[in-house]
CSV table of N, CA and C in Angstrom, one decimal:
chain,number,residue,atom,x,y,z
A,314,MET,N,-7.1,2.4,10.0
A,314,MET,CA,-7.2,2.0,8.6
A,314,MET,C,-5.9,1.6,8.1
A,315,LEU,N,-5.9,0.6,7.3
A,315,LEU,CA,-4.6,0.0,6.8
A,315,LEU,C,-3.7,1.0,6.1
A,316,TYR,N,-4.2,1.8,5.2
A,316,TYR,CA,-3.4,2.6,4.4
A,316,TYR,C,-3.3,4.1,4.8
A,317,LYS,N,-4.1,4.5,5.8
A,317,LYS,CA,-4.2,5.9,6.2
A,317,LYS,C,-3.0,6.2,7.1
A,318,ASP,N,-2.7,5.4,8.1
A,318,ASP,CA,-1.7,5.7,9.0
A,318,ASP,C,-0.7,4.5,9.0
A,319,ILE,N,0.4,4.7,8.3
A,319,ILE,CA,1.4,3.6,8.1
A,319,ILE,C,2.4,3.6,9.2
A,320,HIS,N,2.5,2.6,10.0
A,320,HIS,CA,3.6,2.4,11.0
A,320,HIS,C,4.4,1.3,10.5
A,321,ILE,N,5.5,1.6,9.7
A,321,ILE,CA,6.2,0.6,8.9
A,321,ILE,C,6.9,-0.5,9.8
A,322,GLY,N,7.3,-0.1,11.0
A,322,GLY,CA,8.0,-1.0,11.9
A,322,GLY,C,7.0,-2.1,12.3
A,323,GLN,N,5.8,-1.8,12.6
A,323,GLN,CA,4.8,-2.8,13.0
A,323,GLN,C,4.6,-3.8,11.8
A,324,PHE,N,4.5,-3.3,10.6
A,324,PHE,CA,4.3,-4.1,9.4
A,324,PHE,C,5.4,-5.1,9.3
A,325,ILE,N,6.6,-4.5,9.4
A,325,ILE,CA,7.8,-5.4,9.3
A,325,ILE,C,7.9,-6.5,10.4
A,326,LYS,N,7.6,-6.1,11.6
A,326,LYS,CA,7.6,-7.1,12.7
A,326,LYS,C,6.5,-8.2,12.4
A,327,GLU,N,5.3,-7.8,12.0
A,327,GLU,CA,4.3,-8.8,11.6
A,327,GLU,C,4.8,-9.7,10.6
A,328,ARG,N,5.4,-9.2,9.5
A,328,ARG,CA,5.9,-10.1,8.5
A,328,ARG,C,7.0,-11.0,8.9
A,329,VAL,N,7.9,-10.5,9.8
A,329,VAL,CA,9.0,-11.4,10.4
A,329,VAL,C,8.3,-12.5,11.1
A,330,THR,N,7.3,-12.2,11.9
A,330,THR,CA,6.6,-13.2,12.7
A,330,THR,C,6.0,-14.2,11.8
A,331,ASP,N,5.3,-13.8,10.8
A,331,ASP,CA,4.6,-14.6,9.8
A,331,ASP,C,5.6,-15.6,9.1
A,332,LYS,N,6.7,-15.0,8.7
A,332,LYS,CA,7.7,-15.8,8.0
A,332,LYS,C,8.6,-16.6,8.9
A,333,GLU,N,8.5,-16.4,10.2
A,333,GLU,CA,9.3,-17.1,11.2
A,333,GLU,C,10.8,-17.0,10.9
A,334,ILE,N,11.3,-15.8,10.7
A,334,ILE,CA,12.7,-15.6,10.4
A,334,ILE,C,13.4,-15.3,11.7
A,335,THR,N,14.5,-15.9,11.9
A,335,THR,CA,15.3,-15.7,13.2
A,335,THR,C,16.0,-14.4,13.2
A,336,MET,N,16.2,-13.9,14.5
A,336,MET,CA,16.9,-12.7,14.7
A,336,MET,C,18.3,-12.8,14.1
A,337,GLU,N,18.9,-13.9,14.2
A,337,GLU,CA,20.3,-14.1,13.7
A,337,GLU,C,20.3,-13.9,12.2
A,338,ARG,N,19.4,-14.4,11.5
A,338,ARG,CA,19.3,-14.3,10.0
A,338,ARG,C,19.1,-12.8,9.7
A,339,ILE,N,18.2,-12.2,10.4
A,339,ILE,CA,17.9,-10.8,10.1
A,339,ILE,C,19.2,-9.9,10.3
A,340,CYS,N,19.9,-10.1,11.4
A,340,CYS,CA,21.1,-9.4,11.7
A,340,CYS,C,22.2,-9.6,10.7
A,341,ASN,N,22.3,-10.8,10.3
A,341,ASN,CA,23.3,-11.2,9.3
A,341,ASN,C,23.0,-10.5,7.9
A,342,PHE,N,21.7,-10.6,7.5
A,342,PHE,CA,21.3,-10.1,6.2
A,342,PHE,C,21.5,-8.5,6.2
A,343,LEU,N,21.1,-7.9,7.3
A,343,LEU,CA,21.1,-6.4,7.3
A,343,LEU,C,22.4,-5.8,7.8
A,344,GLY,N,23.2,-6.7,8.4
A,344,GLY,CA,24.5,-6.2,8.9
A,344,GLY,C,24.3,-5.3,10.1
A,345,LYS,N,23.3,-5.6,10.9
A,345,LYS,CA,23.0,-4.8,12.1
A,345,LYS,C,22.8,-5.7,13.3
A,346,ASP,N,22.8,-5.0,14.5
A,346,ASP,CA,22.7,-5.8,15.7
A,346,ASP,C,21.2,-5.9,16.2
A,347,GLU,N,21.0,-6.7,17.2
A,347,GLU,CA,19.6,-6.9,17.7
A,347,GLU,C,18.9,-5.6,18.2
A,348,ASP,N,19.7,-4.7,18.8
A,348,ASP,CA,19.1,-3.5,19.3
A,348,ASP,C,18.6,-2.6,18.1
A,349,PHE,N,19.3,-2.6,17.0
A,349,PHE,CA,18.9,-1.9,15.9
A,349,PHE,C,17.6,-2.4,15.3
A,350,ILE,N,17.5,-3.8,15.2
A,350,ILE,CA,16.3,-4.4,14.7
A,350,ILE,C,15.1,-4.1,15.6
A,351,GLU,N,15.3,-4.1,16.9
A,351,GLU,CA,14.2,-3.8,17.8
A,351,GLU,C,13.7,-2.4,17.6
A,352,LYS,N,14.7,-1.5,17.4
A,352,LYS,CA,14.3,0.0,17.1
A,352,LYS,C,13.5,0.1,15.8
A,353,VAL,N,13.9,-0.7,14.8
A,353,VAL,CA,13.1,-0.7,13.6
A,353,VAL,C,11.7,-1.0,13.8
A,354,TYR,N,11.4,-2.1,14.6
A,354,TYR,CA,10.1,-2.5,14.9
A,354,TYR,C,9.2,-1.5,15.6
A,355,THR,N,9.9,-0.5,16.3
A,355,THR,CA,9.1,0.5,17.0
A,355,THR,C,9.1,1.8,16.2
A,356,SER,N,9.8,1.8,15.0
A,356,SER,CA,9.9,3.1,14.2
A,356,SER,C,8.7,3.2,13.3
A,357,LYS,N,8.1,4.4,13.2
A,357,LYS,CA,7.0,4.7,12.3
A,357,LYS,C,7.5,4.8,10.9
A,358,SER,N,8.8,5.2,10.7
A,358,SER,CA,9.3,5.3,9.4
A,358,SER,C,10.8,4.9,9.4
A,359,ILE,N,11.3,4.5,8.3
A,359,ILE,CA,12.8,4.1,8.2
A,359,ILE,C,13.3,4.6,6.8
A,360,ASP,N,14.6,4.6,6.7
A,360,ASP,CA,15.3,4.9,5.5
A,360,ASP,C,14.9,4.0,4.3
A,361,THR,N,14.7,4.6,3.1
A,361,THR,CA,14.3,3.8,2.0
A,361,THR,C,15.2,2.7,1.6
A,362,ASP,N,16.5,2.9,1.7
A,362,ASP,CA,17.5,1.8,1.4
A,362,ASP,C,17.3,0.7,2.3
A,363,LEU,N,17.1,1.0,3.6
A,363,LEU,CA,16.8,-0.1,4.6
A,363,LEU,C,15.5,-0.8,4.3
A,364,LEU,N,14.5,0.0,3.9
A,364,LEU,CA,13.2,-0.6,3.6
A,364,LEU,C,13.3,-1.5,2.4
A,365,LEU,N,14.1,-1.2,1.4
A,365,LEU,CA,14.3,-2.0,0.3
A,365,LEU,C,15.0,-3.4,0.7
A,366,ARG,N,15.9,-3.3,1.6
A,366,ARG,CA,16.6,-4.5,2.1
A,366,ARG,C,15.6,-5.4,2.9
A,367,TRP,N,14.7,-4.8,3.7
A,367,TRP,CA,13.7,-5.5,4.4
A,367,TRP,C,12.8,-6.2,3.4
A,368,SER,N,12.4,-5.4,2.4
A,368,SER,CA,11.5,-6.0,1.4
A,368,SER,C,12.1,-7.2,0.7
A,369,LYS,N,13.4,-7.2,0.4
A,369,LYS,CA,14.0,-8.3,-0.2
A,369,LYS,C,14.1,-9.5,0.8
A,370,LEU,N,14.5,-9.2,2.1
A,370,LEU,CA,14.6,-10.3,3.1
A,370,LEU,C,13.2,-11.0,3.3
A,371,LEU,N,12.2,-10.2,3.4
A,371,LEU,CA,10.9,-10.7,3.8
A,371,LEU,C,10.0,-11.0,2.6
A,372,GLU,N,10.5,-10.8,1.4
A,372,GLU,CA,9.8,-11.1,0.2
A,372,GLU,C,8.4,-10.4,0.2
A,373,TYR,N,8.4,-9.1,0.4
A,373,TYR,CA,7.2,-8.4,0.5
A,373,TYR,C,7.5,-6.9,0.1
A,374,ASP,N,6.7,-6.3,-0.7
A,374,ASP,CA,6.9,-5.0,-1.2
A,374,ASP,C,6.2,-4.0,-0.2
A,375,PHE,N,7.0,-3.5,0.8
A,375,PHE,CA,6.6,-2.6,1.7
A,375,PHE,C,6.3,-1.2,1.1
A,376,PHE,N,6.9,-0.9,0.0
A,376,PHE,CA,6.7,0.4,-0.7
A,376,PHE,C,5.2,0.5,-1.2
A,377,ARG,N,4.6,-0.7,-1.4
A,377,ARG,CA,3.2,-0.7,-1.9
A,377,ARG,C,2.3,-0.1,-0.9
A,378,LEU,N,2.6,-0.2,0.4
A,378,LEU,CA,1.8,0.4,1.4
A,378,LEU,C,1.7,1.9,1.2
A,379,TYR,N,2.9,2.5,0.8
A,379,TYR,CA,2.9,4.0,0.6
A,379,TYR,C,2.3,4.4,-0.7
A,380,SER,N,2.4,3.5,-1.7
A,380,SER,CA,1.8,3.8,-3.0
A,380,SER,C,0.3,3.8,-2.9
A,381,SER,N,-0.2,2.8,-2.1
A,381,SER,CA,-1.6,2.7,-1.8
A,381,SER,C,-2.1,3.9,-1.1
A,382,HIS,N,-1.4,4.4,-0.2
A,382,HIS,CA,-1.7,5.6,0.6
A,382,HIS,C,-1.9,6.8,-0.4
A,383,LEU,N,-0.9,6.9,-1.3
A,383,LEU,CA,-1.0,8.0,-2.3
A,383,LEU,C,-2.2,7.9,-3.2
A,384,ILE,N,-2.5,6.7,-3.6
A,384,ILE,CA,-3.7,6.5,-4.5
A,384,ILE,C,-5.0,6.9,-3.8
A,385,LEU,N,-5.1,6.5,-2.5
A,385,LEU,CA,-6.3,6.7,-1.8
A,385,LEU,C,-6.4,8.1,-1.1
A,386,TYR,N,-5.4,8.7,-0.7
A,386,TYR,CA,-5.5,9.9,0.1
A,386,TYR,C,-4.9,11.2,-0.5
A,387,SER,N,-4.2,11.1,-1.6
A,387,SER,CA,-3.6,12.3,-2.2
A,387,SER,C,-4.6,12.9,-3.2
A,388,PRO,N,-4.7,14.3,-3.2
A,388,PRO,CA,-5.6,14.9,-4.2
A,388,PRO,C,-5.0,14.8,-5.6
A,389,PRO,N,-5.9,14.9,-6.6
A,389,PRO,CA,-5.4,14.8,-8.0
A,389,PRO,C,-4.5,16.0,-8.3
A,390,ALA,N,-3.5,15.8,-9.1
A,390,ALA,CA,-2.6,16.9,-9.5
A,390,ALA,C,-3.3,18.0,-10.1
A,391,ALA,N,-2.8,19.3,-9.8
A,391,ALA,CA,-3.5,20.4,-10.4
A,391,ALA,C,-2.9,20.8,-11.7
A,392,VAL,N,-1.7,20.3,-12.0
A,392,VAL,CA,-1.0,20.7,-13.3
A,392,VAL,C,-1.5,19.7,-14.4
A,393,ASN,N,-1.3,20.2,-15.6
A,393,ASN,CA,-1.6,19.3,-16.8
A,393,ASN,C,-0.7,18.1,-16.7
A,394,LYS,N,-1.2,16.9,-16.6
A,394,LYS,CA,-0.4,15.7,-16.5
A,394,LYS,C,0.4,15.4,-17.7
A,395,ASN,N,-0.1,15.7,-18.9
A,395,ASN,CA,0.7,15.5,-20.1
A,395,ASN,C,1.9,16.3,-20.2
A,396,GLU,N,1.8,17.6,-19.8
A,396,GLU,CA,3.0,18.5,-19.8
A,396,GLU,C,4.0,18.1,-18.7
A,397,ALA,N,3.5,17.7,-17.6
A,397,ALA,CA,4.4,17.2,-16.5
A,397,ALA,C,5.2,16.0,-16.9
A,398,GLN,N,4.5,15.1,-17.7
A,398,GLN,CA,5.2,13.9,-18.1
A,398,GLN,C,6.3,14.2,-19.1
A,399,LYS,N,6.1,15.2,-20.0
A,399,LYS,CA,7.1,15.5,-21.0
A,399,LYS,C,8.3,16.3,-20.3
A,400,ASN,N,8.0,17.1,-19.3
A,400,ASN,CA,9.0,18.0,-18.8
A,400,ASN,C,9.8,17.4,-17.7
A,401,GLU,N,9.3,16.4,-17.0
A,401,GLU,CA,10.0,15.8,-15.8
A,401,GLU,C,11.1,14.9,-16.2
A,402,LYS,N,12.2,14.9,-15.5
A,402,LYS,CA,13.2,13.9,-15.6
A,402,LYS,C,13.0,12.7,-14.7
A,403,VAL,N,12.0,12.8,-13.9
A,403,VAL,CA,11.6,11.7,-13.0
A,403,VAL,C,10.5,10.9,-13.6
A,404,PRO,N,10.5,9.6,-13.5
A,404,PRO,CA,9.4,8.9,-14.2
A,404,PRO,C,8.0,9.3,-13.7
A,405,TYR,N,7.1,9.3,-14.6
A,405,TYR,CA,5.7,9.7,-14.4
A,405,TYR,C,4.8,8.4,-14.2
A,406,PHE,N,4.0,8.4,-13.2
A,406,PHE,CA,3.1,7.3,-12.9
A,406,PHE,C,1.7,7.8,-12.9
A,407,ARG,N,0.8,7.0,-13.5
A,407,ARG,CA,-0.6,7.4,-13.5
A,407,ARG,C,-1.1,7.1,-12.1
A,408,LYS,N,-1.9,8.0,-11.6
A,408,LYS,CA,-2.5,7.8,-10.3
A,408,LYS,C,-3.6,6.8,-10.3
A,409,ASN,N,-4.3,6.7,-11.4
A,409,ASN,CA,-5.5,5.8,-11.3
A,409,ASN,C,-5.3,4.4,-11.6
A,410,ILE,N,-4.2,3.9,-11.3
A,410,ILE,CA,-3.9,2.4,-11.3
A,410,ILE,C,-4.2,1.9,-9.9
A,411,TYR,N,-5.2,1.1,-9.8
A,411,TYR,CA,-5.6,0.5,-8.5
A,411,TYR,C,-5.1,-0.9,-8.4
A,412,THR,N,-4.4,-1.2,-7.3
A,412,THR,CA,-3.9,-2.6,-7.0
A,412,THR,C,-5.1,-3.4,-6.5
A,413,GLN,N,-5.0,-4.7,-6.6
A,413,GLN,CA,-6.0,-5.6,-6.1
A,413,GLN,C,-6.3,-5.3,-4.6
A,414,GLU,N,-5.2,-5.0,-3.8
A,414,GLU,CA,-5.4,-4.7,-2.4
A,414,GLU,C,-6.2,-3.5,-2.2
A,415,ILE,N,-6.1,-2.5,-3.0
A,415,ILE,CA,-6.9,-1.3,-2.9
A,415,ILE,C,-8.3,-1.6,-3.2
A,416,LYS,N,-8.5,-2.3,-4.3
A,416,LYS,CA,-9.9,-2.7,-4.7
A,416,LYS,C,-10.6,-3.4,-3.6
A,417,ASP,N,-9.9,-4.4,-3.0
A,417,ASP,CA,-10.4,-5.2,-1.9
A,417,ASP,C,-10.7,-4.3,-0.7
A,418,PHE,N,-9.8,-3.4,-0.4
A,418,PHE,CA,-10.0,-2.5,0.7
A,418,PHE,C,-11.3,-1.7,0.6
A,419,ILE,N,-11.5,-1.1,-0.6
A,419,ILE,CA,-12.6,-0.3,-0.9
A,419,ILE,C,-13.9,-1.1,-0.9
A,420,ILE,N,-13.9,-2.3,-1.5
A,420,ILE,CA,-15.1,-3.1,-1.6
A,420,ILE,C,-15.5,-3.6,-0.2
A,421,ASN,N,-14.5,-3.9,0.6
A,421,ASN,CA,-14.8,-4.3,2.0
A,421,ASN,C,-15.5,-3.2,2.8
A,422,LYS,N,-15.1,-2.0,2.5
A,422,LYS,CA,-15.7,-0.8,3.2
A,422,LYS,C,-17.2,-0.8,2.9
A,423,ILE,N,-17.5,-1.0,1.6
A,423,ILE,CA,-18.9,-1.0,1.2
A,423,ILE,C,-19.7,-2.2,1.7
A,424,LEU,N,-19.1,-3.4,1.5
A,424,LEU,CA,-19.8,-4.6,1.9
A,424,LEU,C,-20.0,-4.7,3.4
A,425,SER,N,-19.1,-4.1,4.2
A,425,SER,CA,-19.3,-4.1,5.7
A,425,SER,C,-20.2,-3.1,6.2
A,426,GLY,N,-20.6,-2.1,5.3
A,426,GLY,CA,-21.5,-1.1,5.6
A,426,GLY,C,-20.8,0.1,6.3
A,427,GLU,N,-19.5,0.0,6.3
A,427,GLU,CA,-18.7,1.1,6.9
A,427,GLU,C,-18.8,2.4,6.2
A,428,MET,N,-18.9,2.3,4.8
A,428,MET,CA,-19.0,3.5,4.0
A,428,MET,C,-20.0,3.2,2.9
A,429,THR,N,-20.7,4.3,2.4
A,429,THR,CA,-21.6,4.1,1.3
A,429,THR,C,-20.8,4.4,0.0
A,430,HIS,N,-21.5,4.1,-1.2
A,430,HIS,CA,-20.9,4.4,-2.5
A,430,HIS,C,-20.5,5.8,-2.6
A,431,SER,N,-21.4,6.7,-2.2
A,431,SER,CA,-21.1,8.2,-2.4
A,431,SER,C,-20.0,8.6,-1.4
A,432,GLU,N,-19.9,8.0,-0.3
A,432,GLU,CA,-18.8,8.4,0.7
A,432,GLU,C,-17.4,7.9,0.1
A,433,ILE,N,-17.4,6.7,-0.5
A,433,ILE,CA,-16.2,6.2,-1.1
A,433,ILE,C,-15.8,7.1,-2.3
A,434,ILE,N,-16.7,7.5,-3.1
A,434,ILE,CA,-16.4,8.4,-4.2
A,434,ILE,C,-15.9,9.7,-3.8
A,435,GLN,N,-16.5,10.3,-2.7
A,435,GLN,CA,-16.1,11.6,-2.2
A,435,GLN,C,-14.7,11.5,-1.5
A,436,GLU,N,-14.6,10.5,-0.6
A,436,GLU,CA,-13.4,10.4,0.2
A,436,GLU,C,-12.1,10.0,-0.6
A,437,TYR,N,-12.2,9.1,-1.5
A,437,TYR,CA,-11.1,8.5,-2.2
A,437,TYR,C,-11.0,9.0,-3.7
A,438,LEU,N,-11.9,9.8,-4.1
A,438,LEU,CA,-11.9,10.3,-5.5
A,438,LEU,C,-11.9,9.2,-6.6
A,439,ILE,N,-12.5,8.1,-6.3
A,439,ILE,CA,-12.6,7.0,-7.3
A,439,ILE,C,-13.8,7.3,-8.1
A,440,PRO,N,-13.6,7.3,-9.5
A,440,PRO,CA,-14.8,7.6,-10.4
A,440,PRO,C,-15.9,6.6,-10.1
A,441,LYS,N,-17.1,7.1,-10.2
A,441,LYS,CA,-18.3,6.3,-10.0
A,441,LYS,C,-18.4,5.1,-10.9
A,442,SER,N,-18.0,5.3,-12.1
A,442,SER,CA,-18.1,4.2,-13.1
A,442,SER,C,-17.1,3.1,-12.7
A,443,THR,N,-15.9,3.5,-12.2
A,443,THR,CA,-14.9,2.5,-11.8
A,443,THR,C,-15.4,1.7,-10.6
A,444,LEU,N,-16.0,2.4,-9.6
A,444,LEU,CA,-16.5,1.7,-8.4
A,444,LEU,C,-17.6,0.7,-8.8
A,445,HIS,N,-18.5,1.1,-9.7
A,445,HIS,CA,-19.6,0.2,-10.1
A,445,HIS,C,-19.0,-1.0,-10.9
A,446,ARG,N,-18.0,-0.8,-11.7
A,446,ARG,CA,-17.4,-1.9,-12.4
A,446,ARG,C,-16.8,-3.0,-11.4
A,447,TRP,N,-16.2,-2.5,-10.3
A,447,TRP,CA,-15.6,-3.4,-9.3
A,447,TRP,C,-16.7,-4.2,-8.7
A,448,LEU,N,-17.8,-3.5,-8.3
A,448,LEU,CA,-18.9,-4.1,-7.6
A,448,LEU,C,-19.6,-5.1,-8.5
A,449,GLN,N,-19.8,-4.8,-9.8
A,449,GLN,CA,-20.4,-5.7,-10.8
A,449,GLN,C,-19.6,-7.0,-10.9
A,450,LYS,N,-18.3,-6.8,-10.9
A,450,LYS,CA,-17.4,-8.0,-11.0
A,450,LYS,C,-17.6,-8.9,-9.8
A,451,ILE,N,-17.7,-8.3,-8.6
A,451,ILE,CA,-17.9,-9.1,-7.4
A,451,ILE,C,-19.2,-9.8,-7.4
A,452,ARG,N,-20.3,-9.1,-7.9
A,452,ARG,CA,-21.6,-9.7,-8.0
A,452,ARG,C,-21.6,-10.9,-9.0
A,453,ARG,N,-20.9,-10.7,-10.1
A,453,ARG,CA,-20.8,-11.8,-11.1
A,453,ARG,C,-20.1,-13.0,-10.5
A,454,ASN,N,-19.0,-12.8,-9.8
A,454,ASN,CA,-18.3,-13.9,-9.2
A,454,ASN,C,-19.1,-14.6,-8.1
A,455,ASN,N,-19.9,-13.8,-7.4
A,455,ASN,CA,-20.7,-14.4,-6.3
A,455,ASN,C,-21.9,-15.2,-6.9
A,456,ASP,N,-22.4,-14.8,-8.1
A,456,ASP,CA,-23.5,-15.5,-8.8
A,456,ASP,C,-23.0,-16.9,-9.4
A,457,LYS,N,-21.7,-17.1,-9.6
A,457,LYS,CA,-21.2,-18.3,-10.2
A,457,LYS,C,-21.2,-19.4,-9.2
């Protein structure tokens, strides 16, 4: 699954291939040698500062992969969210903001027959009404 098991090195290598960026340019931009770059390609995880630099070089938000994982696979918070927002010095983000990639991922699971509506609701904790709105929008677009 795309968002369940993230191997960031593989995603980076795929993006480099797609963008056809030379090893020389990568090494110059990151200030690293070829051996280091090859190790990144085989790494399941990397330092966030380095990931930010890769995101800039490859013009792709690799952090969104992790955000999507959190939205799809983390349980809802047990604390009162309003209190947490007031008391925290760290920015508070609403969990129920779904990116288009997540919507497409979920809808493809249903359309391919891989999962049923109820399985999606149970597995990813997406409200039934939200899921139905997404599917209605797809149906309306297909009818046009």
